[in-house]
Structure formats: structure tokens, C-alpha cells
Short mmCIF file of C-alpha atoms in Angstrom, two decimals:
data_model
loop_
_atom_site.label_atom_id
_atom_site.label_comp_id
_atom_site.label_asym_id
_atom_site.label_seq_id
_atom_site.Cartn_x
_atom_site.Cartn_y
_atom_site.Cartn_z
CA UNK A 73 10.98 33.50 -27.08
CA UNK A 74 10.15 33.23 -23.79
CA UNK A 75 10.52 37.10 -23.40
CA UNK A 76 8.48 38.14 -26.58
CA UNK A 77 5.31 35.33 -24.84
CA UNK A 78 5.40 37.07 -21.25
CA UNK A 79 5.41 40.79 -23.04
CA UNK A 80 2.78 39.62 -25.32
CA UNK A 81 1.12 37.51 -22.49
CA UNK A 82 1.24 40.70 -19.68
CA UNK A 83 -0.33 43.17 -22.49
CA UNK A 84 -3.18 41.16 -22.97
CA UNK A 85 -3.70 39.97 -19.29
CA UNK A 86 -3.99 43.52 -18.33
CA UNK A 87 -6.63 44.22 -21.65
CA UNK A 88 -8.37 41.36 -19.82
CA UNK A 89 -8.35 42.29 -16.21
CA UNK A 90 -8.74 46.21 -17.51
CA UNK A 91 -12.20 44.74 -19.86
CA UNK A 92 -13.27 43.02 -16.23
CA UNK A 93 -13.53 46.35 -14.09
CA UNK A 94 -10.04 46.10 -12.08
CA UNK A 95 -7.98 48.87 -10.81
CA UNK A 96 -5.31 50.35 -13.46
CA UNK A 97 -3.50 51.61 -10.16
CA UNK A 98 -3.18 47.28 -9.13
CA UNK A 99 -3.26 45.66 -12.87
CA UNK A 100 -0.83 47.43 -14.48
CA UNK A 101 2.02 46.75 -11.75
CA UNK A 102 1.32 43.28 -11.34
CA UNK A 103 1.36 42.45 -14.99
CA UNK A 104 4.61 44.58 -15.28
CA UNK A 105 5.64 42.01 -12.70
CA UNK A 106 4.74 39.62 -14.76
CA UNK A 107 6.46 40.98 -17.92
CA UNK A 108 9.84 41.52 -15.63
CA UNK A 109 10.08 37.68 -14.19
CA UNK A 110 9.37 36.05 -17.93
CA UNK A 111 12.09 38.37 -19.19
CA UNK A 112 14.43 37.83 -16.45
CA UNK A 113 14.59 41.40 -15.02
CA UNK A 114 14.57 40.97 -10.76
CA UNK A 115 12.30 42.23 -8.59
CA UNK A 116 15.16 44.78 -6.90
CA UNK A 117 18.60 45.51 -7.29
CA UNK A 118 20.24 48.13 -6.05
CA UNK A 119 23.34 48.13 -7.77
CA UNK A 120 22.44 49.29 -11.30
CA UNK A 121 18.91 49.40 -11.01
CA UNK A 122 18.13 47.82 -14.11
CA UNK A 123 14.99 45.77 -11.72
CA UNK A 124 11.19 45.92 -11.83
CA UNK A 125 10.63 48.40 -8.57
CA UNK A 126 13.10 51.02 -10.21
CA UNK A 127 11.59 50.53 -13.68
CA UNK A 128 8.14 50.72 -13.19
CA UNK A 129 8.57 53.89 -10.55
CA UNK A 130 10.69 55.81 -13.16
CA UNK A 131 8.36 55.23 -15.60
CA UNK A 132 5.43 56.50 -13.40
CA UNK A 133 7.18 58.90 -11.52
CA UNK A 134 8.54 60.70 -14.58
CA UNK A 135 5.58 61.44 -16.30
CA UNK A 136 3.83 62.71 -13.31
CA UNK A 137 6.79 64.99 -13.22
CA UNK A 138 6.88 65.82 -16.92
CA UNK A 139 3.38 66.71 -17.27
CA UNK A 140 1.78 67.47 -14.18
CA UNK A 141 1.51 70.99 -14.21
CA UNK A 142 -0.30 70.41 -17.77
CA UNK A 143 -2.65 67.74 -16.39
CA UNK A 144 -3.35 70.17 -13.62
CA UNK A 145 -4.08 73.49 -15.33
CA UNK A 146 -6.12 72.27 -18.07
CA UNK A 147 -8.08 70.58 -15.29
CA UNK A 148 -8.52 73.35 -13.59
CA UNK A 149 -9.76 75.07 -16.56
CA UNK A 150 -12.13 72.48 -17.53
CA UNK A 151 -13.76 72.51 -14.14
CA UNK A 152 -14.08 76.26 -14.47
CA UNK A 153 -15.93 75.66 -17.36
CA UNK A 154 -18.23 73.55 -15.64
CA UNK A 155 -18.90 75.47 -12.84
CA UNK A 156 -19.04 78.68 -14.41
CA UNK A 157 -21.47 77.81 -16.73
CA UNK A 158 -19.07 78.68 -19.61
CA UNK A 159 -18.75 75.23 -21.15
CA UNK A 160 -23.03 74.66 -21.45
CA UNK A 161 -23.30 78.23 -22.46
CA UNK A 162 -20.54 77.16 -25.38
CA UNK A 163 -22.34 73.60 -25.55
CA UNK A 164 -26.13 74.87 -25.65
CA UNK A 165 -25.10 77.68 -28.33
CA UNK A 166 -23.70 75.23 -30.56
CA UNK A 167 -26.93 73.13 -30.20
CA UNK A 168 -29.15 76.50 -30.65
CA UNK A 169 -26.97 76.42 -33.94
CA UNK A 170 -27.02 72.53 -35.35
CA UNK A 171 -30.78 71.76 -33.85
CA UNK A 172 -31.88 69.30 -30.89
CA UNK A 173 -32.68 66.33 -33.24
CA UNK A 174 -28.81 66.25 -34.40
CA UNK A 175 -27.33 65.31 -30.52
CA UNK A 176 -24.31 63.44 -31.46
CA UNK A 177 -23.05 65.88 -33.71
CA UNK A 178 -23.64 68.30 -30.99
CA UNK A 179 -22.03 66.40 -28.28
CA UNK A 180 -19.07 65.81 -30.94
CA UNK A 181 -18.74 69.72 -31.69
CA UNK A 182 -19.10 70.68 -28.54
CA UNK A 183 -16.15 68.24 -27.22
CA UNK A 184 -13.85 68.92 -30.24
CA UNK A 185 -14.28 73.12 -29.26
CA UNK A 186 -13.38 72.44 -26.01
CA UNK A 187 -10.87 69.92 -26.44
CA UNK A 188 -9.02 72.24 -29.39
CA UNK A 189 -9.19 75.02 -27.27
CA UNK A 190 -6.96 73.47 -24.36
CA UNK A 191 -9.44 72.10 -22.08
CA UNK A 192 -7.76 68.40 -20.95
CA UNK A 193 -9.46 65.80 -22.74
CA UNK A 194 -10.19 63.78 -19.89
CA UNK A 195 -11.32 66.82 -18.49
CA UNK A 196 -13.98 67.49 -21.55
CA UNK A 197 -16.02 64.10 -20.81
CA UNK A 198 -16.85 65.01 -17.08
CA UNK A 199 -18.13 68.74 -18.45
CA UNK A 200 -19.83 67.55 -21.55
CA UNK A 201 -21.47 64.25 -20.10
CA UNK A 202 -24.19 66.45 -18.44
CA UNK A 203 -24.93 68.00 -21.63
CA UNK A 204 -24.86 64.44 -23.46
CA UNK A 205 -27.26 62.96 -21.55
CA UNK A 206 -30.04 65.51 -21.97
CA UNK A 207 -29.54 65.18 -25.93
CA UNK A 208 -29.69 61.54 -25.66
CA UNK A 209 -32.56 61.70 -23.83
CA UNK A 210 -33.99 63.97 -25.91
CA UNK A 211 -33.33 61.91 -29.45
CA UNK A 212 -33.83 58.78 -27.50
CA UNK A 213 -30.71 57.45 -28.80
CA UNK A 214 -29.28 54.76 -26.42
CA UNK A 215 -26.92 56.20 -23.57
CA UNK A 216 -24.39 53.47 -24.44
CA UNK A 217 -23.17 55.33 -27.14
CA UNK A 218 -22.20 58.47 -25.14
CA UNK A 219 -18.76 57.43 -24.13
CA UNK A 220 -17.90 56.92 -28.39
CA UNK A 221 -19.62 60.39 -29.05
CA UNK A 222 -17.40 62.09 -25.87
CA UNK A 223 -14.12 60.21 -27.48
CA UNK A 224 -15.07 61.03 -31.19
CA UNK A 225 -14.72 64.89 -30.30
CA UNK A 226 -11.78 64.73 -27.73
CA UNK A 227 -9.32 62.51 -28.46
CA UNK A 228 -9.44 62.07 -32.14
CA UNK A 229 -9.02 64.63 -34.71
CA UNK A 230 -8.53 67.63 -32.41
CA UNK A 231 -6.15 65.70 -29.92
CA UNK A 232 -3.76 64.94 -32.79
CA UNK A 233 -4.04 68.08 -34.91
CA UNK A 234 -1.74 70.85 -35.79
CA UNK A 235 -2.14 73.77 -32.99
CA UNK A 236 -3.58 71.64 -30.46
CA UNK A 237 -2.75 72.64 -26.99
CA UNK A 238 -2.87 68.85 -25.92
CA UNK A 239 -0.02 67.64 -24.87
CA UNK A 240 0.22 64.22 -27.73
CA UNK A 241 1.01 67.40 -30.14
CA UNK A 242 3.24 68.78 -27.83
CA UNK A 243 5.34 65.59 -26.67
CA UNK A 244 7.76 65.29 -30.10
CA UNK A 245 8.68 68.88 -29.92
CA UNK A 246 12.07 68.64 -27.77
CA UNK A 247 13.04 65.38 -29.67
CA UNK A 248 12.60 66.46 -33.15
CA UNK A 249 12.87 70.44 -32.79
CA UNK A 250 9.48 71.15 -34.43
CA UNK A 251 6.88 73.18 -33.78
CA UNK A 252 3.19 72.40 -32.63
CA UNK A 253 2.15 73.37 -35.98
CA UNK A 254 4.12 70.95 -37.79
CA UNK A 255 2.97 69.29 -40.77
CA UNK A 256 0.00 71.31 -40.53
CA UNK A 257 -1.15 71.42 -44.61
CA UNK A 258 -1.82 67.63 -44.31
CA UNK A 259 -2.91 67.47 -40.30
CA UNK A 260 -6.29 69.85 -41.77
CA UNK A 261 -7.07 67.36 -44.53
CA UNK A 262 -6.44 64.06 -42.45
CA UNK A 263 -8.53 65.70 -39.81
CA UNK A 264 -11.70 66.45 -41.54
CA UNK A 265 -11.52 63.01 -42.66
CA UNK A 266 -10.95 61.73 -39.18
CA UNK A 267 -13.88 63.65 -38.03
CA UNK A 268 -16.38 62.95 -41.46
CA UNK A 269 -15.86 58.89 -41.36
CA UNK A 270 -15.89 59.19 -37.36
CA UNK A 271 -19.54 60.72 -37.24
CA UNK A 272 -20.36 58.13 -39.96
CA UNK A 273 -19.65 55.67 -38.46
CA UNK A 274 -21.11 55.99 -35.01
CA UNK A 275 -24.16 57.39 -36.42
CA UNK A 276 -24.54 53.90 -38.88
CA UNK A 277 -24.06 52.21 -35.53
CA UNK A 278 -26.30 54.22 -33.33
CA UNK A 279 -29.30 53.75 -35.96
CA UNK A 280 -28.55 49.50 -36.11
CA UNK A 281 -28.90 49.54 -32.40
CA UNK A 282 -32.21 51.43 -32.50
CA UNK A 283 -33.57 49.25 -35.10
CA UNK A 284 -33.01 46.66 -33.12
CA UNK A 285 -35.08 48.29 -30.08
CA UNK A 286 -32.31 50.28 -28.21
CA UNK A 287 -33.72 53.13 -27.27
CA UNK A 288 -32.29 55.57 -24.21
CA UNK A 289 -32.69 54.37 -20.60
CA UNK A 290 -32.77 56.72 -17.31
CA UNK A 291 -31.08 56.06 -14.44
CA UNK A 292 -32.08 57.48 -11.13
CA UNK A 293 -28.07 59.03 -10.62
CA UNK A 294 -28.28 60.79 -14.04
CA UNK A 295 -27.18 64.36 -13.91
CA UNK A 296 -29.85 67.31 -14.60
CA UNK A 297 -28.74 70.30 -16.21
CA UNK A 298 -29.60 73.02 -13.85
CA UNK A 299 -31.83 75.93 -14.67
CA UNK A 300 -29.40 78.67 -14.14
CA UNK A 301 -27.92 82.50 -15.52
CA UNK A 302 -25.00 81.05 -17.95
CA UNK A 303 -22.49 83.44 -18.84
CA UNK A 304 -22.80 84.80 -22.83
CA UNK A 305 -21.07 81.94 -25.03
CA UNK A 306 -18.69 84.68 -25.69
CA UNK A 307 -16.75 84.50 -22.36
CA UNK A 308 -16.48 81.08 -23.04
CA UNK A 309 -15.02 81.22 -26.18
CA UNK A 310 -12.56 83.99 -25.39
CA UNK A 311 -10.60 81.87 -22.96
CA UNK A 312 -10.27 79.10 -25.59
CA UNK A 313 -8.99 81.88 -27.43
CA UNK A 314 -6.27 83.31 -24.93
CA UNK A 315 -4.94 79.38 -24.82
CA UNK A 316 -4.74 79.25 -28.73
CA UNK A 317 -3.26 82.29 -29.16
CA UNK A 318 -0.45 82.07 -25.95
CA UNK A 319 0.09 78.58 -27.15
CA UNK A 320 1.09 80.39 -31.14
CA UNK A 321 2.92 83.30 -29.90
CA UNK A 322 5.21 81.48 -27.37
CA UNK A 323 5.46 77.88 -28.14
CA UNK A 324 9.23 79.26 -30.62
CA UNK A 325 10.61 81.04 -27.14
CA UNK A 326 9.63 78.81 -24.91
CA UNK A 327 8.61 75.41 -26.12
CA UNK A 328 7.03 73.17 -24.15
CA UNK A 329 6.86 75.35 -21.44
CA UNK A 330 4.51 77.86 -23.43
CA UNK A 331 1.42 75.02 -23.03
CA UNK A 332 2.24 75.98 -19.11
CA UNK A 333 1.72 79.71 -19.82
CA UNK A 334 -1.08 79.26 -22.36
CA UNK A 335 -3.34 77.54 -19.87
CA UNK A 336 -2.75 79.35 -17.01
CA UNK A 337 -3.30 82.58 -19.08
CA UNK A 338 -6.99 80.42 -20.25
CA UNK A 339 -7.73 79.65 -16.29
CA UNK A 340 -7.19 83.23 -15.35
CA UNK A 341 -8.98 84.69 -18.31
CA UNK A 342 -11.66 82.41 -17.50
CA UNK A 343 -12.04 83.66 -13.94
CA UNK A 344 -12.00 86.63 -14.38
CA UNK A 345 -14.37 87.01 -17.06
CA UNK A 346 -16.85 84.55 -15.26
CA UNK A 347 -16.13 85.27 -12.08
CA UNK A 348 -20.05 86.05 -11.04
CA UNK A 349 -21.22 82.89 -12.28
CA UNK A 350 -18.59 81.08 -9.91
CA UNK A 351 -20.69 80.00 -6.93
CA UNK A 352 -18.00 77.97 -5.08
CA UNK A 353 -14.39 78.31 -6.19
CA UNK A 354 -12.85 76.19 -3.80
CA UNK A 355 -15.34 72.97 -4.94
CA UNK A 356 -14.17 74.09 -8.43
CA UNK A 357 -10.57 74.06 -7.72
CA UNK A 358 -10.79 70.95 -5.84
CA UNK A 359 -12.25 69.11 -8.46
CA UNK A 360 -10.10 70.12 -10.40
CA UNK A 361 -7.13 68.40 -8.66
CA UNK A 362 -8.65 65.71 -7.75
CA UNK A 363 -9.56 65.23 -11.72
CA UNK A 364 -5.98 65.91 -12.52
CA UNK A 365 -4.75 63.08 -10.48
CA UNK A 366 -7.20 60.67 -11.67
CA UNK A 367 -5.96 61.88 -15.32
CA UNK A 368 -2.79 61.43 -14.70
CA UNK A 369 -2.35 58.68 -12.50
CA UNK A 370 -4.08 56.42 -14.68
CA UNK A 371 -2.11 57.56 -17.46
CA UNK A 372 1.21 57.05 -15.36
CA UNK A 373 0.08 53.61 -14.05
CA UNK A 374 0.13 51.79 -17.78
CA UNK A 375 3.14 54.04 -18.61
CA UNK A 376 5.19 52.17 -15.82
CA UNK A 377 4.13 48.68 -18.19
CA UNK A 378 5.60 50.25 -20.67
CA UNK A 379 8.58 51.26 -18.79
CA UNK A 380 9.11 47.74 -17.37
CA UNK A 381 8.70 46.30 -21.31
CA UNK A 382 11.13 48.84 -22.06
CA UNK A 383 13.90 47.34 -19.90
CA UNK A 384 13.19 44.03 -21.79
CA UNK A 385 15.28 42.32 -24.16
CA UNK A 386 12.26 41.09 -26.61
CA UNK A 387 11.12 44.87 -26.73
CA UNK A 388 13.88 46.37 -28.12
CA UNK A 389 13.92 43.20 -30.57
CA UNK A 390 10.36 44.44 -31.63
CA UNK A 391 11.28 47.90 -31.70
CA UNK A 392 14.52 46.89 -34.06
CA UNK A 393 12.12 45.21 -36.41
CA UNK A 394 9.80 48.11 -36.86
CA UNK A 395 12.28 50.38 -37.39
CA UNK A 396 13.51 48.68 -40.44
CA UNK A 397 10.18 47.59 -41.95
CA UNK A 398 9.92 47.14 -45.54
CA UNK A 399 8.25 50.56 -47.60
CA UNK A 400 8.04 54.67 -46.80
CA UNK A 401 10.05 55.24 -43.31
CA UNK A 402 7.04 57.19 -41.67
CA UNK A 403 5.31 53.24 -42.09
CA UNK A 404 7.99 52.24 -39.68
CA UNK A 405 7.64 55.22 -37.18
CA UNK A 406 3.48 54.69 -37.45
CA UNK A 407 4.60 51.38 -36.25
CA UNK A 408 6.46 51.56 -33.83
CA UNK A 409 4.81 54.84 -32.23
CA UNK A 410 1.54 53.14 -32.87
CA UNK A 411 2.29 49.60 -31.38
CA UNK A 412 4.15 51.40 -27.94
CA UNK A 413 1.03 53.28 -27.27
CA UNK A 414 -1.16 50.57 -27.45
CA UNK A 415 1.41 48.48 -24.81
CA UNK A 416 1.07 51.81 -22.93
CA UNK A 417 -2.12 52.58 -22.85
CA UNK A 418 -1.65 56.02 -23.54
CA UNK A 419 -0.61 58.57 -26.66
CA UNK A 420 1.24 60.37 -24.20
CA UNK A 421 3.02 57.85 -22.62
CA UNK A 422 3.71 55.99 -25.96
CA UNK A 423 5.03 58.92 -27.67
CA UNK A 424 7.38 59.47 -23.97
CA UNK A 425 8.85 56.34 -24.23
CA UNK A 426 8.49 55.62 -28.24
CA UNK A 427 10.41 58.94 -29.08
CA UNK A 428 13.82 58.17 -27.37
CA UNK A 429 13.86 55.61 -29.17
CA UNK A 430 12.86 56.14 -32.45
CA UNK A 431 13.41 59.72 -33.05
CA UNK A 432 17.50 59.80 -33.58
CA UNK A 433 17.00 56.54 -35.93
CA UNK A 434 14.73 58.73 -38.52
CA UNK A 435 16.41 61.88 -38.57
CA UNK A 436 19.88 60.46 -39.07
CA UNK A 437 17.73 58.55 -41.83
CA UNK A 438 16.69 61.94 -43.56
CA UNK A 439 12.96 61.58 -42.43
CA UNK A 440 11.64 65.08 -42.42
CA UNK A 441 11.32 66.08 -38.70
CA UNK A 442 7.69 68.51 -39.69
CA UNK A 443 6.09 64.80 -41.09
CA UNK A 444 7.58 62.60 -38.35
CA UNK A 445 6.03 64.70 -35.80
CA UNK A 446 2.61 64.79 -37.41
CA UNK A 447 2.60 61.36 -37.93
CA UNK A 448 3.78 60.30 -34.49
CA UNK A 449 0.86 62.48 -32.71
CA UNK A 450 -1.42 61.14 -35.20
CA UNK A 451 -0.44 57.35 -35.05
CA UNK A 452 -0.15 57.69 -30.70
CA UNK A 453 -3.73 58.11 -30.75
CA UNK A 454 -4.77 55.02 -32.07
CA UNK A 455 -3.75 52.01 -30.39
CA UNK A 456 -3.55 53.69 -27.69
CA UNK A 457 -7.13 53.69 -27.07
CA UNK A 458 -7.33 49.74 -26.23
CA UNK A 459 -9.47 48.98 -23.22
CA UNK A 460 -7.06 49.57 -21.00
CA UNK A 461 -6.15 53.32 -21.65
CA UNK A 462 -6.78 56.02 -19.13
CA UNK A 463 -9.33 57.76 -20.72
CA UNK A 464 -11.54 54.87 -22.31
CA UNK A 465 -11.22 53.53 -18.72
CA UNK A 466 -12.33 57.11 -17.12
CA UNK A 467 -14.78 58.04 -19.98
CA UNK A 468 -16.67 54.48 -19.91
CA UNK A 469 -16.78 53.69 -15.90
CA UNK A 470 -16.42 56.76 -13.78
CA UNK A 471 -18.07 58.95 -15.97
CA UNK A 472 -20.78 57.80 -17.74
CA UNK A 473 -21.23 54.50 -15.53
CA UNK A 474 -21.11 51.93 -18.43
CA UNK A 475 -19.16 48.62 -18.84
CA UNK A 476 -16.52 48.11 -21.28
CA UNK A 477 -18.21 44.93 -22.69
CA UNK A 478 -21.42 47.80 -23.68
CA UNK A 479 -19.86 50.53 -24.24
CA UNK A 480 -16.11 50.17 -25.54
CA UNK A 481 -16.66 48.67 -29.10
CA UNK A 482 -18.11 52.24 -29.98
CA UNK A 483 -15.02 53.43 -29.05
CA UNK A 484 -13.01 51.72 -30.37
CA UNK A 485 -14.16 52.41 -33.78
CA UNK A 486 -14.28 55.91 -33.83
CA UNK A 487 -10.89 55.98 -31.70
CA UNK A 488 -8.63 53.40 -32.92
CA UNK A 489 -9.86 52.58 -36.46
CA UNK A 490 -10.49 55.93 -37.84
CA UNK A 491 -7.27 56.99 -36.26
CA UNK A 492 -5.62 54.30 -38.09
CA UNK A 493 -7.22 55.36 -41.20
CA UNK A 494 -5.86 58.68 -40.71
CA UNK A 495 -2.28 57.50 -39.76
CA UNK A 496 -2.01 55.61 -43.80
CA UNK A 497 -3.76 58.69 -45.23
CA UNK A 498 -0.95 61.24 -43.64
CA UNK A 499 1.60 58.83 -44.65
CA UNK A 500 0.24 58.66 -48.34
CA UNK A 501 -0.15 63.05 -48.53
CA UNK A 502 3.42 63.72 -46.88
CA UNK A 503 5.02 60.73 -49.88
CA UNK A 504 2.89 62.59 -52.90
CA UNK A 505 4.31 66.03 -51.73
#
């Protein structure tokens, strides 16, 4: 009991600290500390290394090493975007399409292009925030709202969809020997749900706030899009393109490692077709790692909670009872995949520690391995999104300069309710047929 109260206990301390503006890189160790000594585990031991140090590194360490070359490329290819030009050519010739007065949908389209087309997702809120703020300003729709239009069209119904080069579609390949395409019938329908109730929602929000007086306000630090030659749309789109298609034609041969190839083959399309429009490639690239490392070391920072709750007794008691909950099996994968994200932090890091786990229990159950992979990537990107995920953290603070306590209830509709709603909806399609 006491084990179950300190997991329970360090999961919502960090929410709290997280919701309060503290470092994940100090609050997620020090709750996993906290998780460790109500459980038991010892701060070191050598001998087996079954302790908190060895844990929580492992955890953290291990994704880094996992995914870094992912985190780093599609970084790299977002920033090229940016500085090229290529992502507000894309961006303004969507809006030339959909009209000014509609700016969320725009800000949502343009993010969910990008985002499908294997530009990071933490990557797509520092290149479309620039963008977002004009057509806020523009509509006059309060700024607050930017960080749940950003998350709406990134890490939503493209993050989680059939084909997606992000890596939460990715993830469940080696475990259950699918394809990125899996389950892909159902993933289209759940996702034009996902994205139809999303942009319902956040609109029915956005116009309570303004009739309530919300209205935009500018800040002296807001970015100005620049009044410069932008590359034609098209040699933005044909990158996108080059990652799609890489990503279909090699993911059978080489797995995993095709997302590698696909993005490099998008970064060096990208150059090469933009390379004119490039005015400093070395402040490009080095955003670009820096951006990685923020990515991915906030990621890897609550997956090393996760990796310390994973050493503890009460967690595999949890994990036990979700696995044989009552109904459909997929319920008790949704579960499980669902609840290990959101004591991660992360989709990624859920599904990393969630599928070891899980993923031998429902195949030697008969689950077919096509649905449990859809609904895995689909359920990892709902809980996940509590205030102390990566990206919420990212999107909210260092990006668009908000606080949680403005900013994150947005979010959380559009990126753990709808999600959620998606989750029961691909369970229901894959049990009718």
C-alpha cells in the first residue's frame, strides 16, 4: 500500500511542481527519488543494480540512445524549414487557400502538414508559432489559445496515424512485427474524427473567452514575420514528400531504421532544393541541435520516472490488473499503454516502457498485432499529454511564453480528451470488423 501511495504520490508531485514552472531536468529525478524510497528500492547498489541511480539513468540514457538520431534529423529538418522559408511558404499558401479570418484552422493545417510529413513535432511549434501569432493578431483571438491550436495539429491525429513518420507510430513495430501502416482502414476514420471534434472544440472555447472580453494581447518579444523571397510552396512540399515516400518504400527492409533514411533523405532534399533561400546554415544547423536536445531531454527526463516506477513492486501490480480488465482485450492494452504514458509524460516513452510489457501478454492472447499497434500509438497520445509532458511543457513556456495555469486546459482538451475519444472509437471499429 505504501508502494501504490508514493507512485501515486511522486506522479502527482511532479504534475504539481511541473504546473508551478520547475525544471523537468530537477523534478522528475527527485520525485523518482521519491517513488524509489516509498517502494523500498536504494539509492545505489552495485551488485545487481536493481537501485534508483541505475534505474533512472537506464531509463534516460536508453532513449536518448534509441531515438536520438530521429530527434535530431527531424530537427534539423524542421529548422530548415524555418530558415529556408519553406515552412511559411507551405503555411502562408495554405492560408491564401482557407482565408485570413479562419486562423486556427490555418495554424491547425499548417501543423498537421508539417507534422505528417516528418517534421518533429516539437520541432513544428517553434516554426509555426511565428506564423500563429500574426493570425491571432489578425482575428484578434486571444494568444492563450496558440499553444492548443499548435498541439491540435501536431500531436493529435497526425502523430498517431497510419504512415506517420513520428516515431509514437514507429515505436510498436519491433515488438509486434507490424508495419507503420497498420490498422490503417480504421486509423483514417478515427482521425478525421480526432481532428473534426478537436477544431470544435477549441473553436467553442476560443469564442466563450472572447465573449467574455479576451481579445489578443502584444507583447514587445513577439516574433514578426519577415518580409522576405520564400521559396515556391512546392519545394516545401516535395521534401515532405521524399520523407513519406522513403518512410513507405523502406520501412519492410529496414524497419525502424528506414525513419533514419527517410529524414535524412527530407533534410537533404530540402537543402538542396532551398539552398538560395538559406542565409546562415550553420545558425540553422545549430538550432537544430540544440532543439533536438531540448526535445529529447525533456522527453528522457520523465521517461527515467517511469523507469524508476518500473522497478517497483506496486507498478507491476497495476500493470497485472490492467492487463486482465474485464471486456474487449484492446480495453486492457488502451489501459495500460494509456495510464504508462501519462506516468511518463511522454507517448514515446510510454509506449518504450509499456510495450515490453504488454506486448507478449496480447499476442500469446490472440490480439491481432495490426489493431494492437494502432491502438497503442493512438491511446500513448493521450495521457501522455498531462502537464508535465515534454512538449506541453516546451509548447506552453519556451515557446509561446504562457503559463500552464492559462494556457494548458486548452490543451488538454484537444490533446488528451479527444485522444481518448478516439482510443474507445478504434476499439469499437477494430470489434465490429
Amino acid at each position: 500500500m505504501l508502494g501504490l501511495f508514493g507512485l501515486i504520490l511522486g506522479l502527482l508531485l511532479l504534475i504539481i511542481l511541473t504546473m508551478r514552472g520547475f525544471n523537468l531536468f530537477i523534478t522528475a529525478p527527485l520525485c523518482a527519488l521519491l517513488v524509489a524510497f516509498t517502494n523500498g528500492i536504494p539509492f545505489w547498489d552495485i551488485a545487481d543494480k536493481v537501485d534508483f541511480v541505475h534505474g533512472y539513468m537506464t531509463g534516460f540514457s536508453g532513449f536518448v540512445a534509441a531515438w536520438f538520431l530521429m530527434f535530431l534529423l527531424g530537427s534539423l529538418f524542421g529548422k530548415l524549414m524555418e530558415h529556408t522559408g519553406a515552412a511559411d511558404a507551405v503555411a502562408l499558401a495554405i492560408v491564401k487557400r482557407i482565408g485570413h479570418t479562419r486562423a486556427v484552422l490555418a495554424v491547425v493545417m499548417a501543423c498537421a502538414v508539417l507534422t505528417y510529413g516528418g517534421v518533429s513535432v516539437f520541432v513544428v511549434a517553434f516554426s509555426a508559432y511565428p506564423m500563429a501569432v500574426s493570425l491571432f493578431k489578425g482575428a484578434n483571438l486571444p494568444r492563450r489559445f496558440i499553444p492548443a491550436a499548435l498541439a491540435l495539429g501536431s500531436v493529435t491525429f497526425t502523430m498517431t496515424s497510419a504512415g506517420s513518420p513520428e516515431i509514437q507510430n514507429w515505436i510498436p513495430i519491433p515488438y509486434l512485427g507490424t508495419t507503420p501502416y497498420a490498422g490503417w482502414e480504421v486509423s483514417l476514420v478515427v482521425a478525421v474524427i480526432m481532428a473534426i471534434s478537436g477544431y470544435i472544440s477549441l473553436m467553442w472555447m476560443i469564442r466563450k473567452a472572447v465573449a467574455k472580453g479576451e481579445h489578443f494581447m502584444q507583447r514587445a518579444s513577439d516574433p514578426v514575420l519577415e518580409d522576405r523571397n520564400l521559396p515556391n510552396p512546392v519545394f516545401g512540399i516535395i521534401p515532405l514528400l521524399v520523407v513519406l515516400t522513403l518512410s513507405f518504400f523502406l520501412h519492410e527492409s529496414l524497419q525502424q531504421a528506414a525513419l533514419i533514411v527517410a529524414l535524412a533523405g527530407g533534410v537533404s532534399s530540402l537543402y538542396l532544393l532551398n539552398i538560395k533561400f538559406l542565409r546562415n546554415p550553420a545558425a540553422a544547423t545549430n538550432e537544430g541541435v540544440l532543439g533536438a536536445l531540448l526535445a529529447i531531454g525533456n522527453t528522457a527526463a520523465v521517461v527515467g520516472f517511469g523507469s524508476v516506477a518500473r522497478l517497483t513492486p506496486a507498478f507491476a501490480g497495476v500493470v497485472d490488473y490492467m492487463t486482465h480488465l474485464p471486456g474487449p482485450e484492446l480495453l486492457g492494452a488502451a489501459v495500460a499503454v494509456s495510464v504508462i504514458a501519462g506516468l511518463t509524460g511522454s507517448a514515446s516513452g510510454g509506449q518504450a516502457i509499456a510495450l515490453p510489457e504488454i506486448a507478449p501478454t496480447y499476442l500469446d492472447r490472440g490480439v491481432d498485432p495490426e489493431q494492437l499497434h494502432r491502438v497503442v500509438a493512438i491511446s500513448s497520445g493521450a495521457l501522455d499529454s498531462l502537464p508535465h509532458n515534454g512538449y506541453v511543457v516546451t509548447t506552453i513556456r519556451a515557446i509561446c511564453g504562457e503559463t500552464h495555469q492559462n494556457a494548458y486546459w486548452p490543451v488538454a482538451v484537444v490533446s488528451v480528451v479527444v485522444p481518448l475519444v478516439g482510443v474507445f472509437i478504434a476499439i469499437g471499429l477494430f470489434q465490429l470488423f
